[in-house]
Tab-separated table of C-alpha atoms in Angstrom:
chain	number	residue	atom	x	y	z
A	12	MET	CA	10.787	-107.341	-15.874
A	13	THR	CA	12.535	-104.996	-18.267
A	14	PHE	CA	9.433	-102.770	-18.573
A	15	ILE	CA	8.950	-102.742	-14.800
A	16	SER	CA	12.592	-101.839	-14.258
A	17	ARG	CA	12.435	-98.996	-16.772
A	18	HIS	CA	9.175	-97.751	-15.294
A	19	THR	CA	10.646	-97.889	-11.804
A	20	ARG	CA	13.714	-95.929	-12.930
A	21	LEU	CA	11.501	-93.327	-14.663
A	22	VAL	CA	9.428	-92.862	-11.516
A	23	ALA	CA	12.604	-92.538	-9.485
A	24	VAL	CA	14.013	-89.882	-11.859
A	25	CYS	CA	10.733	-87.908	-11.773
A	26	CYS	CA	10.640	-88.050	-7.989
A	27	ALA	CA	14.241	-86.914	-7.834
A	28	LEU	CA	13.518	-83.963	-10.135
A	29	LEU	CA	10.486	-82.997	-8.070
A	30	GLY	CA	12.647	-83.209	-4.989
A	31	VAL	CA	15.251	-80.905	-6.528
A	32	THR	CA	12.548	-78.412	-7.480
A	33	ALA	CA	11.121	-78.497	-3.966
A	34	VAL	CA	14.560	-77.909	-2.465
A	35	GLN	CA	15.231	-75.077	-4.895
A	36	ALA	CA	11.937	-73.427	-3.946
A	37	GLN	CA	12.635	-73.931	-0.250
A	38	ASP	CA	16.060	-72.303	-0.538
A	39	TYR	CA	14.844	-69.586	-2.892
A	40	PRO	CA	16.019	-66.888	-3.013
A	41	SER	CA	19.648	-67.525	-2.138
A	42	LYS	CA	21.053	-64.594	-4.128
A	43	PRO	CA	19.898	-61.183	-5.433
A	44	ILE	CA	16.936	-61.048	-7.813
A	45	ARG	CA	16.896	-58.881	-10.939
A	46	ILE	CA	13.718	-57.204	-12.182
A	47	ILE	CA	13.919	-55.936	-15.751
A	48	ALA	CA	12.035	-52.658	-16.244
A	49	PRO	CA	11.365	-52.195	-19.976
A	50	VAL	CA	11.161	-48.410	-19.530
A	51	PRO	CA	13.651	-45.536	-19.201
A	52	ILE	CA	15.059	-44.480	-15.838
A	53	GLY	CA	13.062	-41.684	-14.230
A	54	THR	CA	9.697	-42.543	-15.754
A	55	GLY	CA	6.624	-43.266	-13.657
A	56	PRO	CA	6.701	-47.048	-14.262
A	57	ASP	CA	10.407	-47.087	-13.397
A	58	ALA	CA	9.739	-45.367	-10.068
A	59	ASN	CA	6.852	-47.757	-9.385
A	60	THR	CA	9.043	-50.768	-10.145
A	61	ARG	CA	11.738	-49.549	-7.767
A	62	GLU	CA	9.176	-49.000	-5.012
A	63	ILE	CA	7.883	-52.553	-5.384
A	64	ALA	CA	11.423	-53.965	-5.625
A	65	LEU	CA	12.319	-52.339	-2.323
A	66	GLU	CA	9.273	-53.823	-0.594
A	67	LEU	CA	9.967	-57.245	-2.127
A	68	SER	CA	13.537	-57.179	-0.839
A	69	LYS	CA	12.203	-56.631	2.680
A	70	VAL	CA	9.870	-59.608	2.378
A	71	LEU	CA	12.317	-62.004	0.710
A	72	GLY	CA	15.434	-61.053	2.658
A	73	GLN	CA	17.454	-60.632	-0.543
A	74	ALA	CA	18.381	-57.629	-2.651
A	75	VAL	CA	15.960	-57.032	-5.515
A	76	VAL	CA	17.643	-54.844	-8.122
A	77	VAL	CA	16.060	-53.085	-11.084
A	78	GLU	CA	17.701	-53.159	-14.508
A	79	ASN	CA	16.303	-50.761	-17.089
A	80	ARG	CA	16.112	-52.143	-20.622
A	81	PRO	CA	14.052	-49.559	-22.532
A	82	GLY	CA	13.488	-49.235	-26.233
A	83	ALA	CA	11.256	-50.281	-29.132
A	84	SER	CA	8.035	-49.654	-27.211
A	85	SER	CA	9.253	-51.853	-24.330
A	86	MET	CA	9.981	-54.792	-26.641
A	87	ILE	CA	13.745	-54.826	-25.942
A	88	GLY	CA	13.312	-55.383	-22.223
A	89	MET	CA	10.476	-57.854	-22.643
A	90	GLU	CA	12.460	-59.933	-25.152
A	91	ALA	CA	15.446	-60.031	-22.793
A	92	ALA	CA	13.217	-61.253	-19.979
A	93	ALA	CA	11.571	-63.891	-22.167
A	94	LYS	CA	15.008	-65.343	-22.980
A	95	ALA	CA	16.283	-65.305	-19.381
A	96	ALA	CA	16.836	-68.486	-17.399
A	97	PRO	CA	13.571	-69.625	-15.750
A	98	ASP	CA	15.087	-69.884	-12.283
A	99	GLY	CA	13.315	-67.050	-10.478
A	100	TYR	CA	16.333	-64.755	-10.446
A	101	THR	CA	15.363	-62.721	-13.520
A	102	LEU	CA	11.860	-61.271	-13.514
A	103	VAL	CA	10.196	-58.480	-15.464
A	104	MET	CA	7.726	-55.775	-14.537
A	105	GLY	CA	5.180	-55.900	-17.318
A	106	LEU	CA	2.930	-52.957	-18.135
A	107	THR	CA	-0.404	-52.354	-19.789
A	108	SER	CA	1.514	-51.313	-22.900
A	109	SER	CA	3.947	-54.238	-23.058
A	110	MET	CA	1.447	-57.011	-22.281
A	111	SER	CA	-1.989	-55.806	-23.427
A	112	VAL	CA	-1.297	-53.171	-26.094
A	113	VAL	CA	1.943	-53.801	-28.020
A	114	PRO	CA	0.938	-57.312	-29.173
A	115	HIS	CA	-2.076	-55.776	-30.946
A	116	LEU	CA	-0.255	-52.733	-32.359
A	117	TYR	CA	2.642	-54.506	-34.073
A	118	SER	CA	2.559	-57.470	-36.433
A	119	LYS	CA	6.075	-58.535	-35.422
A	120	VAL	CA	6.681	-58.716	-31.664
A	121	PRO	CA	9.816	-60.582	-30.431
A	122	TYR	CA	7.952	-62.192	-27.554
A	123	ASN	CA	4.581	-63.807	-26.982
A	124	ALA	CA	2.862	-62.147	-24.047
A	125	GLU	CA	0.884	-65.276	-23.199
A	126	ARG	CA	3.360	-68.115	-23.904
A	127	ASP	CA	6.717	-66.606	-22.929
A	128	PHE	CA	5.829	-65.460	-19.417
A	129	VAL	CA	4.300	-66.783	-16.221
A	130	PRO	CA	2.097	-64.247	-14.391
A	131	ILE	CA	3.144	-63.816	-10.763
A	132	SER	CA	1.021	-60.971	-9.441
A	133	LEU	CA	-0.421	-57.604	-10.237
A	134	ALA	CA	1.437	-54.858	-8.361
A	135	GLY	CA	-0.779	-51.825	-8.789
A	136	LEU	CA	-3.126	-50.004	-11.106
A	137	LEU	CA	-4.014	-46.416	-11.873
A	138	ASN	CA	-7.447	-45.399	-13.065
A	139	THR	CA	-7.793	-43.454	-16.281
A	140	ALA	CA	-9.048	-39.906	-15.986
A	141	LEU	CA	-10.750	-37.606	-18.456
A	142	ILE	CA	-8.743	-34.438	-17.819
A	143	ALA	CA	-9.819	-31.046	-19.136
A	144	ASN	CA	-8.672	-27.468	-19.286
A	145	PRO	CA	-10.860	-25.308	-16.983
A	146	SER	CA	-12.131	-23.405	-20.029
A	147	VAL	CA	-14.122	-26.492	-21.018
A	148	THR	CA	-17.670	-25.716	-19.907
A	149	GLN	CA	-18.667	-29.355	-19.520
A	150	ASN	CA	-18.142	-30.794	-16.034
A	151	SER	CA	-18.745	-34.500	-16.590
A	152	ALA	CA	-18.230	-37.171	-19.211
A	153	ARG	CA	-21.989	-37.260	-19.798
A	154	GLU	CA	-22.047	-33.535	-20.618
A	155	LEU	CA	-18.998	-33.929	-22.866
A	156	MET	CA	-20.624	-36.797	-24.753
A	157	ALA	CA	-23.700	-34.661	-25.382
A	158	GLN	CA	-21.510	-31.912	-26.813
A	159	LEU	CA	-19.585	-34.316	-29.046
A	160	LYS	CA	-22.764	-35.910	-30.361
A	161	ALA	CA	-24.198	-32.503	-31.185
A	162	GLN	CA	-20.919	-31.339	-32.737
A	163	PRO	CA	-18.547	-34.175	-33.690
A	164	GLU	CA	-14.817	-33.360	-33.445
A	165	SER	CA	-15.612	-30.042	-31.781
A	166	MET	CA	-13.139	-30.901	-28.993
A	167	THR	CA	-9.414	-31.621	-29.147
A	168	ALA	CA	-7.601	-34.189	-27.022
A	169	ALA	CA	-3.847	-34.287	-26.533
A	170	THR	CA	-2.038	-37.607	-26.752
A	171	SER	CA	1.542	-38.738	-26.184
A	172	GLY	CA	1.678	-39.968	-29.776
A	173	ILE	CA	-0.199	-42.320	-32.082
A	174	GLY	CA	-0.686	-45.657	-30.359
A	175	SER	CA	0.175	-44.270	-26.926
A	176	TYR	CA	-1.880	-45.057	-23.841
A	177	SER	CA	-3.527	-41.625	-23.910
A	178	HIS	CA	-4.403	-41.995	-27.592
A	179	LEU	CA	-5.848	-45.503	-27.299
A	180	ALA	CA	-7.789	-44.643	-24.143
A	181	GLY	CA	-9.325	-41.752	-26.075
A	182	GLU	CA	-10.160	-43.959	-29.053
A	183	TRP	CA	-11.741	-46.471	-26.673
A	184	PHE	CA	-13.899	-43.675	-25.227
A	185	GLY	CA	-14.961	-42.581	-28.703
A	186	ALA	CA	-15.909	-46.108	-29.715
A	187	GLY	CA	-17.832	-46.753	-26.506
A	188	SER	CA	-19.709	-43.444	-26.555
A	189	ASN	CA	-20.193	-43.258	-30.334
A	190	THR	CA	-18.537	-39.848	-30.443
A	191	LYS	CA	-15.617	-38.345	-32.328
A	192	ILE	CA	-12.758	-36.298	-30.843
A	193	LYS	CA	-9.934	-34.619	-32.738
A	194	PHE	CA	-6.680	-36.134	-31.382
A	195	VAL	CA	-3.504	-34.054	-31.332
A	196	PRO	CA	-0.337	-36.198	-31.007
A	197	TYR	CA	2.693	-34.897	-29.113
A	198	ASN	CA	5.760	-36.995	-29.874
A	199	THR	CA	8.655	-34.946	-28.514
A	200	SER	CA	7.229	-32.756	-25.762
A	201	SER	CA	4.791	-33.114	-22.901
A	202	PRO	CA	1.220	-32.433	-23.986
A	203	TYR	CA	0.421	-31.093	-20.523
A	204	THR	CA	2.015	-27.718	-21.257
A	205	ASP	CA	-0.491	-27.091	-24.033
A	206	LEU	CA	-3.332	-28.655	-22.055
A	207	VAL	CA	-2.755	-26.225	-19.198
A	208	GLY	CA	-2.311	-23.402	-21.685
A	209	GLY	CA	-5.595	-24.192	-23.414
A	210	GLN	CA	-4.152	-25.011	-26.854
A	211	VAL	CA	-5.823	-28.408	-26.462
A	212	GLN	CA	-8.870	-29.090	-24.336
A	213	LEU	CA	-8.817	-32.703	-23.162
A	214	MET	CA	-6.595	-35.666	-22.336
A	215	PHE	CA	-7.218	-39.272	-21.318
A	216	ASP	CA	-4.509	-40.383	-18.910
A	217	ALA	CA	-3.672	-41.648	-15.449
A	218	LEU	CA	-3.368	-38.839	-12.912
A	219	PRO	CA	0.234	-38.778	-11.572
A	220	VAL	CA	1.549	-36.182	-14.047
A	221	ALA	CA	-1.598	-34.040	-14.003
A	222	LEU	CA	-2.318	-34.134	-10.284
A	223	GLY	CA	-0.323	-31.036	-9.322
A	224	ASN	CA	-2.141	-28.915	-11.883
A	225	VAL	CA	-5.482	-30.415	-10.883
A	226	ARG	CA	-4.902	-29.451	-7.259
A	227	ALA	CA	-3.809	-25.973	-8.356
A	228	GLY	CA	-7.019	-25.507	-10.351
A	229	LYS	CA	-5.174	-25.381	-13.681
A	230	LEU	CA	-6.843	-28.596	-14.852
A	231	LYS	CA	-10.006	-30.425	-13.871
A	232	VAL	CA	-11.127	-34.058	-13.915
A	233	LEU	CA	-14.451	-34.864	-15.556
A	234	ALA	CA	-14.506	-38.633	-14.923
A	235	LEU	CA	-12.496	-41.581	-13.606
A	236	THR	CA	-12.623	-45.272	-14.386
A	237	GLY	CA	-13.637	-47.632	-11.585
A	238	LYS	CA	-16.767	-49.445	-10.462
A	239	THR	CA	-17.376	-46.820	-7.767
A	240	ARG	CA	-16.096	-43.318	-7.115
A	241	HIS	CA	-12.531	-43.232	-5.898
A	242	PRO	CA	-12.268	-42.345	-2.182
A	243	ASN	CA	-9.661	-39.669	-2.913
A	244	PHE	CA	-11.863	-38.099	-5.602
A	245	PRO	CA	-15.405	-38.414	-4.214
A	246	ASP	CA	-16.702	-35.494	-6.302
A	247	VAL	CA	-15.523	-36.969	-9.603
A	248	PRO	CA	-18.144	-39.224	-11.246
A	249	THR	CA	-17.181	-42.519	-12.843
A	250	PHE	CA	-17.491	-43.256	-16.548
A	251	ALA	CA	-20.058	-45.864	-15.546
A	252	GLU	CA	-22.232	-43.056	-14.163
A	253	ALA	CA	-22.052	-41.462	-17.605
A	254	GLY	CA	-23.441	-44.646	-19.146
A	255	LEU	CA	-20.109	-46.270	-20.074
A	256	PRO	CA	-19.766	-49.284	-17.731
A	257	ASP	CA	-17.515	-51.077	-20.226
A	258	TYR	CA	-15.023	-48.220	-20.444
A	259	THR	CA	-12.329	-49.692	-18.189
A	260	PRO	CA	-8.805	-48.736	-19.329
A	261	THR	CA	-6.295	-48.827	-16.495
A	262	ALA	CA	-2.538	-48.271	-16.387
A	263	TRP	CA	-1.169	-51.235	-14.441
A	264	ILE	CA	2.137	-52.879	-13.622
A	265	GLY	CA	2.637	-56.501	-12.684
A	266	LEU	CA	5.397	-59.019	-12.061
A	267	PHE	CA	6.194	-61.866	-14.470
A	268	ALA	CA	8.738	-64.676	-14.698
A	269	PRO	CA	10.059	-66.397	-17.835
A	270	ALA	CA	8.016	-69.398	-18.949
A	271	GLY	CA	9.237	-72.591	-17.328
A	272	THR	CA	9.901	-71.052	-13.915
A	273	PRO	CA	8.979	-73.665	-11.286
A	274	ALA	CA	5.465	-73.252	-9.921
A	275	ALA	CA	6.714	-73.397	-6.339
A	276	ILE	CA	8.950	-70.368	-6.948
A	277	VAL	CA	6.137	-68.498	-8.719
A	278	ASP	CA	3.830	-69.174	-5.778
A	279	LYS	CA	6.484	-67.995	-3.323
A	280	LEU	CA	6.965	-64.775	-5.285
A	281	SER	CA	3.210	-64.231	-5.531
A	282	ALA	CA	2.863	-64.586	-1.761
A	283	ALA	CA	5.734	-62.135	-1.331
A	284	MET	CA	3.969	-59.657	-3.637
A	285	GLN	CA	0.864	-59.884	-1.479
A	286	LYS	CA	2.923	-58.743	1.496
A	287	ALA	CA	4.905	-56.179	-0.522
A	288	THR	CA	1.716	-54.422	-1.666
A	289	THR	CA	0.173	-54.220	1.798
A	290	GLN	CA	3.001	-53.596	4.279
A	291	ASN	CA	3.842	-49.970	3.391
A	292	GLN	CA	0.949	-47.668	4.244
A	293	VAL	CA	2.782	-44.575	2.966
A	294	LEU	CA	3.248	-46.199	-0.439
A	295	ALA	CA	-0.374	-47.346	-0.514
A	296	ASP	CA	-1.545	-43.803	0.306
A	297	LYS	CA	0.654	-42.466	-2.506
A	298	TRP	CA	-1.022	-44.715	-5.062
A	299	ARG	CA	-4.469	-43.761	-3.777
A	300	SER	CA	-3.587	-40.073	-4.079
A	301	TYR	CA	-3.111	-40.683	-7.814
A	302	GLY	CA	-6.496	-42.319	-8.182
A	303	GLY	CA	-5.167	-45.875	-8.090
A	304	GLU	CA	-4.267	-48.641	-5.694
A	305	LEU	CA	-1.553	-51.133	-4.859
A	306	LYS	CA	-3.099	-54.516	-5.529
A	307	SER	CA	-1.822	-58.085	-5.607
A	308	MET	CA	-3.336	-61.153	-7.267
A	309	THR	CA	-2.680	-64.874	-7.292
A	310	PRO	CA	-1.127	-66.211	-10.514
A	311	VAL	CA	-4.507	-67.631	-11.553
A	312	GLU	CA	-6.290	-64.340	-10.876
A	313	PHE	CA	-3.601	-62.346	-12.661
A	314	SER	CA	-3.747	-64.642	-15.687
A	315	ALA	CA	-7.512	-64.108	-15.987
A	316	PHE	CA	-7.049	-60.347	-15.554
A	317	LEU	CA	-4.481	-60.296	-18.368
A	318	LYS	CA	-6.660	-62.181	-20.830
A	319	SER	CA	-9.577	-59.837	-20.193
A	320	ASP	CA	-7.450	-56.682	-20.335
A	321	SER	CA	-5.681	-57.699	-23.549
A	322	ALA	CA	-8.968	-58.546	-25.253
A	323	LYS	CA	-10.424	-55.119	-24.403
A	324	TRP	CA	-7.403	-53.191	-25.653
A	325	GLY	CA	-7.279	-55.357	-28.776
A	326	GLN	CA	-10.896	-54.516	-29.543
A	327	ALA	CA	-10.239	-50.787	-29.094
A	328	ILE	CA	-7.182	-50.934	-31.356
A	329	ARG	CA	-9.004	-52.856	-34.087
A	330	HIS	CA	-11.929	-50.428	-33.941
A	331	ALA	CA	-9.535	-47.502	-34.419
A	332	ASN	CA	-7.711	-49.421	-37.162
A	333	ILE	CA	-4.270	-48.599	-35.766
A	334	LYS	CA	-1.107	-50.485	-36.779
A	335	LEU	CA	2.387	-49.158	-36.154
A	336	ASP	CA	4.334	-51.310	-38.637
């Protein structure tokens, strides 16, 4: 009788807790939601986060505010999010760098990208472009690879610093194509000034910053990532066409919650992200103009995407033997 009574009470407590969680999810959100952006105000990812936050607020009927917590290669903001209450009212916009790159670059990271967060949904991704000064005679990645194999390190590529997205994307290209490029790091100034001026010849990057100069004819695009040619850049071949189907770096942003956030709330947020990424045609066209797309995923799909993406960046980083501490 004693065992049955205890078992009955335990079942009752579990049912009560499940009931509370269901009610919380049903009432959620009942107050403003905070999204931590682990980047400085005014950067591209900050602007992207604010765009998504605005669309989310329309879907959820509550204010969604962005709080910038930059520093330490995004680790400050990510650590703050990992320690936040798992109630759905503090989220974080993770990036390629914070979730797939930083954990492989540093031996001491104050958060665990896999254990400390629950994936909610991808928000959008930007394809990586091989950008060149017009003086470069090669007009495709295939032609560039032929040049680099004939004359290793005969071309220079600007980067935003050692371990930056542009540097690692370039190292990934070199490893995949068995070629060598001379990388020129720019730590305090934009590399695009020298790229346009011809002091450096190449850069691997997403297109938002370069697009104006590309349209003005001051830069050109030799290749883009993607399984097929991007509809906004039909004349630009893919890296796959150059024989590099496994060269797939993308700059993405996606929404996460602290570990322990109720699944019902995560599912509600994921459904809201699906609407937020499809309801604004002007915003969708803006992303496409940069060679990317707004794109949502279910939590399960996003989790699989993250594992694959992190493994690929980790392999590229190990091949280049880069550690920043």
